[in-house]
PDB file of C-alpha atoms and ligand atoms in Angstrom:
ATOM      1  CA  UNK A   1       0.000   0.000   0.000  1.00  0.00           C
ATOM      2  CA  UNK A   2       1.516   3.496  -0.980  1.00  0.00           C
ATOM      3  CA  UNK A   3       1.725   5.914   1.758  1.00  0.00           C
ATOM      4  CA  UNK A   4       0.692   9.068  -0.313  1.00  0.00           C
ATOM      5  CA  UNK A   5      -2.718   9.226  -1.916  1.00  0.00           C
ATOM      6  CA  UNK A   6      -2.718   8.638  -5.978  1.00  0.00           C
ATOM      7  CA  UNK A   7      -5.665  10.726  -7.903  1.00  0.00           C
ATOM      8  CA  UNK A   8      -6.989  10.893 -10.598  1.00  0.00           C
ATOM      9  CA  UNK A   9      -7.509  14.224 -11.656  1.00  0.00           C
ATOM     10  CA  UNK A  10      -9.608  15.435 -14.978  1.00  0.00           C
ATOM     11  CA  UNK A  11      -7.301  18.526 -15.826  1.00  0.00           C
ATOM     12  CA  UNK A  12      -4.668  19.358 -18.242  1.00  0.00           C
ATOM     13  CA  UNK A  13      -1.042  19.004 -16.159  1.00  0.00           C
ATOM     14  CA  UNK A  14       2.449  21.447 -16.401  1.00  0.00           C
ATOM     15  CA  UNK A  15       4.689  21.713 -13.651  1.00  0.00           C
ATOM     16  CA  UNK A  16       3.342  24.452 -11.980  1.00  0.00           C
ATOM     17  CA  UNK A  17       0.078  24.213 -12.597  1.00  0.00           C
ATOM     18  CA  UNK A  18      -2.179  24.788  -9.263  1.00  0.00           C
ATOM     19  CA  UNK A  19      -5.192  22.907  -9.654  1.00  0.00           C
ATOM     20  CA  UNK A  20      -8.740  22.406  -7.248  1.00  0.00           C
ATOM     21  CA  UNK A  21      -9.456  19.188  -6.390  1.00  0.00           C
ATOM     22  CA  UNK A  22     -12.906  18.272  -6.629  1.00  0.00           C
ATOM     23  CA  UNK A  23     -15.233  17.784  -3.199  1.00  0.00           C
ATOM     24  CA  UNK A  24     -14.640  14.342  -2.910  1.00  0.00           C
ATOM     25  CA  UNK A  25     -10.696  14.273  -3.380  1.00  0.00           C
ATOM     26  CA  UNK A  26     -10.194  17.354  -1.322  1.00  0.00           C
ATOM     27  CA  UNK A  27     -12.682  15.466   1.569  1.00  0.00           C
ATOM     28  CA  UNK A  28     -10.174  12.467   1.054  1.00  0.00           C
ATOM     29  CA  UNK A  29      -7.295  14.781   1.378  1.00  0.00           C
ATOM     30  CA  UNK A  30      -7.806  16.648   4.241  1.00  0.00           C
ATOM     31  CA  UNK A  31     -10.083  14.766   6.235  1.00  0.00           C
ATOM     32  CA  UNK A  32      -9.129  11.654   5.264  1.00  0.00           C
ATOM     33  CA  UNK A  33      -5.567  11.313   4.949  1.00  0.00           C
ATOM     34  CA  UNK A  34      -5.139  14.805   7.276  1.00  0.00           C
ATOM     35  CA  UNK A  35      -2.536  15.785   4.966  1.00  0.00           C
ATOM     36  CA  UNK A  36      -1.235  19.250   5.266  1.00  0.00           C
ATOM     37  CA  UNK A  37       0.070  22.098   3.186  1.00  0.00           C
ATOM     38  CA  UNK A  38       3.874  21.014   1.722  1.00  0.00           C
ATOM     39  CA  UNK A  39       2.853  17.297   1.908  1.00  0.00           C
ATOM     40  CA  UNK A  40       2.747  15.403  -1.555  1.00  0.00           C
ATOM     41  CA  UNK A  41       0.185  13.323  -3.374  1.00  0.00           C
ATOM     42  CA  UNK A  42       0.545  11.658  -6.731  1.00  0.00           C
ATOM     43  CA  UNK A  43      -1.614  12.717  -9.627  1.00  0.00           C
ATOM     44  CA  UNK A  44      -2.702  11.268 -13.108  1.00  0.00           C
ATOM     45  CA  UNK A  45      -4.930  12.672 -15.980  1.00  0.00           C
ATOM     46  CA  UNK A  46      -4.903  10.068 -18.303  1.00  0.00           C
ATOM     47  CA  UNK A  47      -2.891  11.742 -20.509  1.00  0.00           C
ATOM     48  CA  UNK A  48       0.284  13.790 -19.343  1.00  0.00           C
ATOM     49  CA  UNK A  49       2.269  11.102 -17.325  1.00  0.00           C
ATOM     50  CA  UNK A  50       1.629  11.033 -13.452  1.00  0.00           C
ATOM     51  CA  UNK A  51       2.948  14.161 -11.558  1.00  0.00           C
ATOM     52  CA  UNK A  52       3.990  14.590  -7.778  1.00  0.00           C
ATOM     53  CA  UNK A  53       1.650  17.664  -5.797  1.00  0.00           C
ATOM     54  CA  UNK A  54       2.337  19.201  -3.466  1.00  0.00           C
ATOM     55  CA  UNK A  55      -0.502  20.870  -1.421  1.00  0.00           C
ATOM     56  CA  UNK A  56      -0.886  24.753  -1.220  1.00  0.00           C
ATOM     57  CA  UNK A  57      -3.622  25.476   0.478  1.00  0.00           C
ATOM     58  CA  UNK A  58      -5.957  22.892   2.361  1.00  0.00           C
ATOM     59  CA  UNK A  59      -8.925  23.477   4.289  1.00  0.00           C
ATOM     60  CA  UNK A  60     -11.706  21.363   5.291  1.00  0.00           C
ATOM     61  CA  UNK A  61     -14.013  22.329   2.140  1.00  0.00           C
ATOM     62  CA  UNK A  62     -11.035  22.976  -0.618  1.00  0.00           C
ATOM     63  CA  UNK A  63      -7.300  21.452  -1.283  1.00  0.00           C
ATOM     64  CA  UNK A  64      -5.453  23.299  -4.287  1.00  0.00           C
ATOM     65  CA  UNK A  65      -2.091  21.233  -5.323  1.00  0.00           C
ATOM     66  CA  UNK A  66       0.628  22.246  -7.336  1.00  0.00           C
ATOM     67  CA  UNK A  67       2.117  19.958  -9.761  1.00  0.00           C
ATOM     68  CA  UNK A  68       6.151  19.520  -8.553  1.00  0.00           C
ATOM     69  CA  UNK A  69       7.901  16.899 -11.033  1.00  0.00           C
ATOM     70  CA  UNK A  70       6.663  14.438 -13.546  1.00  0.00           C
ATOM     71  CA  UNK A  71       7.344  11.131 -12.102  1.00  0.00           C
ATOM     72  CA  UNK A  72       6.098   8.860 -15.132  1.00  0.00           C
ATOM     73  CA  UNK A  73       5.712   9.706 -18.767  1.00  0.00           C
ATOM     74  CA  UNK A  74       2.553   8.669 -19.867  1.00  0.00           C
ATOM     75  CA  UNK A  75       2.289   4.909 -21.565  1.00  0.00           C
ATOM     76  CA  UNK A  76      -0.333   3.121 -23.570  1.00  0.00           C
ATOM     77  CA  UNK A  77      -1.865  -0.600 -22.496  1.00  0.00           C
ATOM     78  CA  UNK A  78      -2.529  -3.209 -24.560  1.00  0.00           C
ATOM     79  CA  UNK A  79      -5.426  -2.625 -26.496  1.00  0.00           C
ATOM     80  CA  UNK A  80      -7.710  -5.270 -25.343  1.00  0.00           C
ATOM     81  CA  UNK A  81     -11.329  -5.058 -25.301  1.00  0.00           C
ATOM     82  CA  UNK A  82     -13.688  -6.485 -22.663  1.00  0.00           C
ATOM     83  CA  UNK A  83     -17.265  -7.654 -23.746  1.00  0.00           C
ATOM     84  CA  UNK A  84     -19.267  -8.532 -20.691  1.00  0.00           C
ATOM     85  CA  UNK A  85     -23.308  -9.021 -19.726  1.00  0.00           C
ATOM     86  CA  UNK A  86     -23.589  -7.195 -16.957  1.00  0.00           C
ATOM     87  CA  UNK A  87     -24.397  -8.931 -14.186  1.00  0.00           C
ATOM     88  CA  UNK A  88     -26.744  -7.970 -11.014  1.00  0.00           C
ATOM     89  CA  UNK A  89     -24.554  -5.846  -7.860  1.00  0.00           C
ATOM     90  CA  UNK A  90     -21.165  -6.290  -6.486  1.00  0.00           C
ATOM     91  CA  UNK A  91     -20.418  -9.363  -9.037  1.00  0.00           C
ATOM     92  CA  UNK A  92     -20.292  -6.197 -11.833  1.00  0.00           C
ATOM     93  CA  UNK A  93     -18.457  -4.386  -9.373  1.00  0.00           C
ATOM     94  CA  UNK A  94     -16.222  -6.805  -9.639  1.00  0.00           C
ATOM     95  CA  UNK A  95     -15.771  -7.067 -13.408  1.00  0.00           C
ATOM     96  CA  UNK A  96     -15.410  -3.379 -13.889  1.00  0.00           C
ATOM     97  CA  UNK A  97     -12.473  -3.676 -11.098  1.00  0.00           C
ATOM     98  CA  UNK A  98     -10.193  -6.808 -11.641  1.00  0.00           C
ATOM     99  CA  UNK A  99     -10.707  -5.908 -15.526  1.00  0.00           C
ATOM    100  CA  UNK A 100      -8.717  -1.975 -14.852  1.00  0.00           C
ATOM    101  CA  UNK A 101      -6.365  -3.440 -12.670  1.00  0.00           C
ATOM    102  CA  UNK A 102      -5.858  -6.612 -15.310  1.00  0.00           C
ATOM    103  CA  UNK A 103      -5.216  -3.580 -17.982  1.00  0.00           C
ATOM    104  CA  UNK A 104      -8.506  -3.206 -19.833  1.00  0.00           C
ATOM    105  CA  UNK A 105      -8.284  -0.885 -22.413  1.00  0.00           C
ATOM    106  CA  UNK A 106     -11.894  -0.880 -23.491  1.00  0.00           C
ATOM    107  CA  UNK A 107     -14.820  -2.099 -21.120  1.00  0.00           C
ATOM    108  CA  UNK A 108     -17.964  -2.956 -23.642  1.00  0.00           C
ATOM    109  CA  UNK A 109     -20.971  -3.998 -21.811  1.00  0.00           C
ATOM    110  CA  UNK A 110     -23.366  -6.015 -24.054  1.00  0.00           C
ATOM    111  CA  UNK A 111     -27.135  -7.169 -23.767  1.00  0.00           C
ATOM    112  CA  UNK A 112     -27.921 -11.008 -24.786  1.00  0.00           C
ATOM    113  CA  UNK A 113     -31.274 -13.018 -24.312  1.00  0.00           C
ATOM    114  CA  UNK A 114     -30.376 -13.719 -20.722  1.00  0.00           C
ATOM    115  CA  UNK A 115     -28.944 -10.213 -19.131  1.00  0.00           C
ATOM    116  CA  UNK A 116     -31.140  -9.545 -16.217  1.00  0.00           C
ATOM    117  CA  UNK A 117     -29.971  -6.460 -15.861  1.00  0.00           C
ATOM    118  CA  UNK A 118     -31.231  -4.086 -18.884  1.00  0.00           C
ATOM    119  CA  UNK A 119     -30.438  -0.836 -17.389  1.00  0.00           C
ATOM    120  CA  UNK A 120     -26.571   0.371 -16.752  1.00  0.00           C
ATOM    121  CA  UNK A 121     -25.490   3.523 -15.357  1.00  0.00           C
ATOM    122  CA  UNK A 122     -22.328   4.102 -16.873  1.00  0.00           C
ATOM    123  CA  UNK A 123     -21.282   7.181 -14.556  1.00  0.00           C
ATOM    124  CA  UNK A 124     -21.022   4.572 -11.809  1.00  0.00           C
ATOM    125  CA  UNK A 125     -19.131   2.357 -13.784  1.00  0.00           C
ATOM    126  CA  UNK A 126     -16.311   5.089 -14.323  1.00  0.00           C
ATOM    127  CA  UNK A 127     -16.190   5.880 -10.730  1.00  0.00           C
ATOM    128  CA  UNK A 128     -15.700   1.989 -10.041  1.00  0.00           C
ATOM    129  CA  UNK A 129     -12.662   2.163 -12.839  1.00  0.00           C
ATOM    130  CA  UNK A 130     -11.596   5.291 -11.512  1.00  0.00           C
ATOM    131  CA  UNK A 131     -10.931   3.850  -8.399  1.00  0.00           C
ATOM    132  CA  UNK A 132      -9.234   0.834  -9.552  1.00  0.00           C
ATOM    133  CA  UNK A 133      -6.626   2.726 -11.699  1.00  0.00           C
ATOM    134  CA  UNK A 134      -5.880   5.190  -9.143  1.00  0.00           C
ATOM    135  CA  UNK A 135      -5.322   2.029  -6.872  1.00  0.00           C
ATOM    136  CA  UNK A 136      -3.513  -0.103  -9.064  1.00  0.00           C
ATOM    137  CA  UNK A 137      -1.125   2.440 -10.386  1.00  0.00           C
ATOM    138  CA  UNK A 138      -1.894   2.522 -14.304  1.00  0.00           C
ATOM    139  CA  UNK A 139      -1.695   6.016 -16.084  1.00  0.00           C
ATOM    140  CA  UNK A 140      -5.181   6.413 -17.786  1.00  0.00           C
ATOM    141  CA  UNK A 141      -9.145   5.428 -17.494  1.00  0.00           C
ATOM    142  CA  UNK A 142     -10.390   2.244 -19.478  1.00  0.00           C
ATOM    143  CA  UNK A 143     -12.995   3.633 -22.210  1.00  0.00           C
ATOM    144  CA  UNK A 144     -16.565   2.611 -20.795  1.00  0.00           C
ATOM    145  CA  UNK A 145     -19.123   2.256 -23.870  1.00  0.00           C
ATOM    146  CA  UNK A 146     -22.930   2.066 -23.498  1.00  0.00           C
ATOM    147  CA  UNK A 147     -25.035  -0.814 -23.270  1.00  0.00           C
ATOM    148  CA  UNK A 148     -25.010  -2.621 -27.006  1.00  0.00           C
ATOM    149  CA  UNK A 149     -26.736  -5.347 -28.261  1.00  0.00           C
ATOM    150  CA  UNK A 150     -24.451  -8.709 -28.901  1.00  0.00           C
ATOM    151  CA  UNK A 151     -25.083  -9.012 -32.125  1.00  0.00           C
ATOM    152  CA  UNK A 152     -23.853  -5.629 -32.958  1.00  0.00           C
ATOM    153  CA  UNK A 153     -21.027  -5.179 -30.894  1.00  0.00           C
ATOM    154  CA  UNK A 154     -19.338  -8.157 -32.341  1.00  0.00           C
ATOM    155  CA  UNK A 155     -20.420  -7.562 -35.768  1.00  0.00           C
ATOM    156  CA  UNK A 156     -18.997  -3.865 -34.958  1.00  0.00           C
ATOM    157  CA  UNK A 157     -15.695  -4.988 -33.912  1.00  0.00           C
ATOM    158  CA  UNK A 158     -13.043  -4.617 -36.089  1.00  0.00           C
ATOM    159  CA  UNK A 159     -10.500  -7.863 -34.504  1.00  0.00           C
ATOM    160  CA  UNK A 160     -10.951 -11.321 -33.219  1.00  0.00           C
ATOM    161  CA  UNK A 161     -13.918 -11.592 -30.445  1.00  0.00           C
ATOM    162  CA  UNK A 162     -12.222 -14.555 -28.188  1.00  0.00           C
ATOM    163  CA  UNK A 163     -15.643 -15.897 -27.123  1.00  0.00           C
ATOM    164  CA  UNK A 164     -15.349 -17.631 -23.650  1.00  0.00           C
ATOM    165  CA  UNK A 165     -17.763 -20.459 -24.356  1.00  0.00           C
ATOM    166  CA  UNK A 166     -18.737 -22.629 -21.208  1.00  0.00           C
ATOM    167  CA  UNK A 167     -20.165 -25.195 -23.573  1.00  0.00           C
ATOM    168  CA  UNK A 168     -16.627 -27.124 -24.333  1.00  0.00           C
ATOM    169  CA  UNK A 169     -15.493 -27.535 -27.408  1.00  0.00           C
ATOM    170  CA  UNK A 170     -13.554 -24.300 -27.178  1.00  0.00           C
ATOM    171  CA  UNK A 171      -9.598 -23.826 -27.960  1.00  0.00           C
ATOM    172  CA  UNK A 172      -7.185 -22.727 -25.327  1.00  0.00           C
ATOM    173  CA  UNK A 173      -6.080 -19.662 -25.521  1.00  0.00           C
ATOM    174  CA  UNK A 174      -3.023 -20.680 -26.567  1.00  0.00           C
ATOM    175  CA  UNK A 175      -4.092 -22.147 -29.952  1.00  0.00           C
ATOM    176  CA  UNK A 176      -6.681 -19.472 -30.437  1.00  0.00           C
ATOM    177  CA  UNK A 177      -4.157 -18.207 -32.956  1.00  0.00           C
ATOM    178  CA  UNK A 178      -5.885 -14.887 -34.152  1.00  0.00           C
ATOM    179  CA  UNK A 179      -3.505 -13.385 -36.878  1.00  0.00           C
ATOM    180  CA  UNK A 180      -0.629 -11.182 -35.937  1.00  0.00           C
ATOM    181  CA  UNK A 181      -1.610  -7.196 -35.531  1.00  0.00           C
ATOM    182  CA  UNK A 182      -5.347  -8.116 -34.785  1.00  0.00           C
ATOM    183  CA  UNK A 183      -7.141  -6.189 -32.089  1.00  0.00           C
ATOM    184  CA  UNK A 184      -8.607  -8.818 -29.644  1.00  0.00           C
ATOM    185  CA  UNK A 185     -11.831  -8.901 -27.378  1.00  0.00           C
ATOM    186  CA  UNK A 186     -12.728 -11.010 -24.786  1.00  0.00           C
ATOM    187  CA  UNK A 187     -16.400 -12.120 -24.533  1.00  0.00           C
ATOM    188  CA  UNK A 188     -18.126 -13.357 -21.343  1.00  0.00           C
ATOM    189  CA  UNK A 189     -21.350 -13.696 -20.954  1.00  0.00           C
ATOM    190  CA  UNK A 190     -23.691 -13.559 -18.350  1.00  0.00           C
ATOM    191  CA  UNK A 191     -24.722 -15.705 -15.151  1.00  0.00           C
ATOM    192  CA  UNK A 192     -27.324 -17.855 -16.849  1.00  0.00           C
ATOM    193  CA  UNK A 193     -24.746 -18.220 -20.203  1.00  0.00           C
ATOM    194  CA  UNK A 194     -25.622 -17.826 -23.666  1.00  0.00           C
ATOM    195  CA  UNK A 195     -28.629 -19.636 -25.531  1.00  0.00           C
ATOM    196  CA  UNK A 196     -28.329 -22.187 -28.487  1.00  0.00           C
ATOM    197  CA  UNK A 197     -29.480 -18.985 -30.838  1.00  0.00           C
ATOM    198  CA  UNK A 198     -26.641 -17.247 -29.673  1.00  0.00           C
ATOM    199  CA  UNK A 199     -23.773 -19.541 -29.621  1.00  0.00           C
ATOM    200  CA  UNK A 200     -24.726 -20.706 -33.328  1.00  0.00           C
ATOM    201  CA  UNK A 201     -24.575 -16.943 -34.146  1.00  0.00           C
ATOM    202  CA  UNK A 202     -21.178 -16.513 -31.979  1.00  0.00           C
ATOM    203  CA  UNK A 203     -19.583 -19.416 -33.946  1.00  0.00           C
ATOM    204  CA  UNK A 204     -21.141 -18.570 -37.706  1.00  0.00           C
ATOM    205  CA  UNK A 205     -18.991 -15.339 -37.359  1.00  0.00           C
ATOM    206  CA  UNK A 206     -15.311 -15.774 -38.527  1.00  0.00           C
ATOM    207  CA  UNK A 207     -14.164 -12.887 -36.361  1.00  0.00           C
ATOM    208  CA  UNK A 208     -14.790 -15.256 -33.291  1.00  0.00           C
ATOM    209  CA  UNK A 209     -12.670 -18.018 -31.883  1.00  0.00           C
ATOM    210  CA  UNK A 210     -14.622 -20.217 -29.225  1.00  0.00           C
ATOM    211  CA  UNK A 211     -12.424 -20.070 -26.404  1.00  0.00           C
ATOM    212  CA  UNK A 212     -12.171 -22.758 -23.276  1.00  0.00           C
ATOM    213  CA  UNK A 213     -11.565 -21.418 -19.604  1.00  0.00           C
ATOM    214  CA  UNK A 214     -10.779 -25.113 -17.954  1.00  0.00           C
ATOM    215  CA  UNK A 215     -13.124 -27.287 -17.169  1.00  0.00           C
ATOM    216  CA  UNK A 216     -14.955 -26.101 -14.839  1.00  0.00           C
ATOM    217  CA  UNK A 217     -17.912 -23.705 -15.082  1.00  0.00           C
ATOM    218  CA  UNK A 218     -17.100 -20.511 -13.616  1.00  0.00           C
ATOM    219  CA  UNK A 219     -19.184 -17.769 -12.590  1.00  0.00           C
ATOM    220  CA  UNK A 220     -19.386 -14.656 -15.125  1.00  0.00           C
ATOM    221  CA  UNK A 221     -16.555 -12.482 -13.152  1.00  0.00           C
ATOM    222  CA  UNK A 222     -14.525 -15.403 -12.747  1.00  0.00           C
ATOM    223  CA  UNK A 223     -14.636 -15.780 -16.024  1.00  0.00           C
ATOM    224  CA  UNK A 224     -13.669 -12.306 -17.154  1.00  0.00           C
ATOM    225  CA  UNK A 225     -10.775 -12.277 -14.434  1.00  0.00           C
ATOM    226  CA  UNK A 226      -9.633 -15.386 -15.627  1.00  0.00           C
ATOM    227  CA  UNK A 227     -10.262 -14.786 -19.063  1.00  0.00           C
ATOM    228  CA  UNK A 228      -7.993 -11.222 -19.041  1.00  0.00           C
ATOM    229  CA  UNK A 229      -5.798 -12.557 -17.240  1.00  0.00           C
ATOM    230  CA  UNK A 230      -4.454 -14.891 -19.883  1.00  0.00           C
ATOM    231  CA  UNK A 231      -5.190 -12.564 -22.766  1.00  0.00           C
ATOM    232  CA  UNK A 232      -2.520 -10.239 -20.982  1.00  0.00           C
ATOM    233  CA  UNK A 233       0.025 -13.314 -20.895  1.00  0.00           C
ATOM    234  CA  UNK A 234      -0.571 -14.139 -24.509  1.00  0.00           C
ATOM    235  CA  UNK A 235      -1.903 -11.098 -26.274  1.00  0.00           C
ATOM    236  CA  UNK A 236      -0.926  -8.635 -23.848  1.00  0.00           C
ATOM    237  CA  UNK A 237       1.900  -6.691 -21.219  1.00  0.00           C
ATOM    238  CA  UNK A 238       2.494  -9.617 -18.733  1.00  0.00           C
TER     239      UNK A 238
HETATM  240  N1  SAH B   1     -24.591 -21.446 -18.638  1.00  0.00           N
HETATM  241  C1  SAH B   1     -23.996 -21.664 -17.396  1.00  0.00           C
HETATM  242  C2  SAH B   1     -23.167 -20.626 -16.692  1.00  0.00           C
HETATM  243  C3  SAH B   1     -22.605 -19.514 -17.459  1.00  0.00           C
HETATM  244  S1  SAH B   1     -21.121 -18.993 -16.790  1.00  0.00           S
HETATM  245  C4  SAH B   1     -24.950 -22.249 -16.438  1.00  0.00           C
HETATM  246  O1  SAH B   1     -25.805 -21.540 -15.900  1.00  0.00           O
HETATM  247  O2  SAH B   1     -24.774 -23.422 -16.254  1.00  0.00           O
HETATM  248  C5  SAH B   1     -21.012 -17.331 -17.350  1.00  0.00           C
HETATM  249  C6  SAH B   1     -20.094 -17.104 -18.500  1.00  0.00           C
HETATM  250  O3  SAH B   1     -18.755 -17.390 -18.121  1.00  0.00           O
HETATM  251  C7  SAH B   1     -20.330 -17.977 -19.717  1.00  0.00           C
HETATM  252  O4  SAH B   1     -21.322 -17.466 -20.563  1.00  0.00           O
HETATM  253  C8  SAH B   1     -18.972 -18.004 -20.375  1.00  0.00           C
HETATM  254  O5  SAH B   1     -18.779 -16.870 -21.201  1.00  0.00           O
HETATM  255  C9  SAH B   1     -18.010 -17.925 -19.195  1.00  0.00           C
HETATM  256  N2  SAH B   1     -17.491 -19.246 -18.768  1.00  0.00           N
HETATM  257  C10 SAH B   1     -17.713 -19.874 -17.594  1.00  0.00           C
HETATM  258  N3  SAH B   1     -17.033 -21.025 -17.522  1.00  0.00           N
HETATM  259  C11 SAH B   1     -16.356 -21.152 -18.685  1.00  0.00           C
HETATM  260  C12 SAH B   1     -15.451 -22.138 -19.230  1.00  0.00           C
HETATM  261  N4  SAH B   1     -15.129 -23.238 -18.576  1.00  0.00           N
HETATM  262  N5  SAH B   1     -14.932 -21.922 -20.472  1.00  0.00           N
HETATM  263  C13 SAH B   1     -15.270 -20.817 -21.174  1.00  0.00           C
HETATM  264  N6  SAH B   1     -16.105 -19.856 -20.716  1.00  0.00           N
HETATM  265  C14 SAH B   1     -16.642 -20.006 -19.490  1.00  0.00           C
END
């Protein structure tokens, strides 16, 4: 655990540059973590690299920082795409999560037959990946797209869907072989899986590769964790 707090602050950075944190960061700040004018935090934007601050001013309602040195030049992930059902409370939670800190560039929630959940609030879902990043110590925000249908959001993706498909019959990721220079997605689906309709549309597509996870069935954010986590080893930074 880092002793200093790491933000994540929407603002363009020079050294310098004094900038307002918003209510909830300065709360965090001052009440929180009691810091006190001269002490440091670490700050991101997504963009510039991640900056040491140094607090100027700090009072129970407002903390202004100034940006000190650049400690990281800013560097791009892997681009790997997540497509997930969302699934009902802190199982989603969980996706959104262990997908940033896995390296997600792209977190694409889709809608099959058996979503339960119909309705996504996509402002909570950035918070939840906000938190994660400024956690786990990567340099930008995964994208967060709005709720799509399956069918178009694989038809609309321009790589190799990996589709995680509990069925059997599957590859490992190993032998998935997509071709070099393709962009590649993950697909999970949700708790209840996908129907018959959908897998025969899944596998009538030649920009997806049925994928196996073991052989056990796991449950949807297992999946996805499990899933990234060997994209990243074969497609990806680890
Ligand atoms: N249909 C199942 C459970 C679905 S598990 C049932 O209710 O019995 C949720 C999702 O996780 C699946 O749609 C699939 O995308 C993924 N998944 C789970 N286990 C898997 C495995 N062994 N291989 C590939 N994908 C898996």
């Amino acid at each position: 655990m880092r002793d200093n707090p790491r933000l994540f602050i929407n603002f363009p950075f020079s050294i310098g540059a004094e900038i307002p944190l918003c209510k909830e960061h300065a709360h965090y700040v001052h009440n929180v973590m009691r810091l006190k004018d001269d002490d440091e935090i670490t700050v991101f934007n997504g963009e510039d690299g991640e900056y040491s601050a140094k607090i100027k001013y700090s009072s129970k309602k407002s903390v202004v920082v100034e940006l000190v040195t650049k400690l990281r030049e800013q560097e791009n992930l892997p681009d790997l795409t997540l497509f997930f059902a969302p699934i009902k409370g802190h199982r989603n939670d969980n996706i959104i999560e262990k997908a940033t800190e896995l390296g997600i560039a792209n977190l694409r929630p889709v809608l099959t037959e058996r979503t339960i959940v119909r309705k996504i609030n996509t402002e909570k879902y950035l918070l939840t990946a906000i938190e994660a990043a400024e956690q786990c110590e990567r340099l930008n925000i995964p994208k967060i797209s709005e709720l799509n249908y399956l069918a178009s959001a694989v038809e609309g993706f321009d790589g190799k869907v990996l589709f995680a498909d509990e069925a059997g019959g599957g590859k490992t990721i190993a032998n998935a072989n997509p071709d070099k220079g393709d962009r590649i997605a993950l697909l999970v689906g949700p708790e209840g899986g996908f129907s018959d309709k959908e897998r025969e549309f899944l596998l009538s597509h030649t920009n997806v590769i049925p994928i196996a996870l073991g052989k056990r069935i796991l449950r949807a954010d297992t999946a996805a964790i499990a899933g990234l986590t060997l994209l990243q080893t074969f497609y990806g930074d680890f």
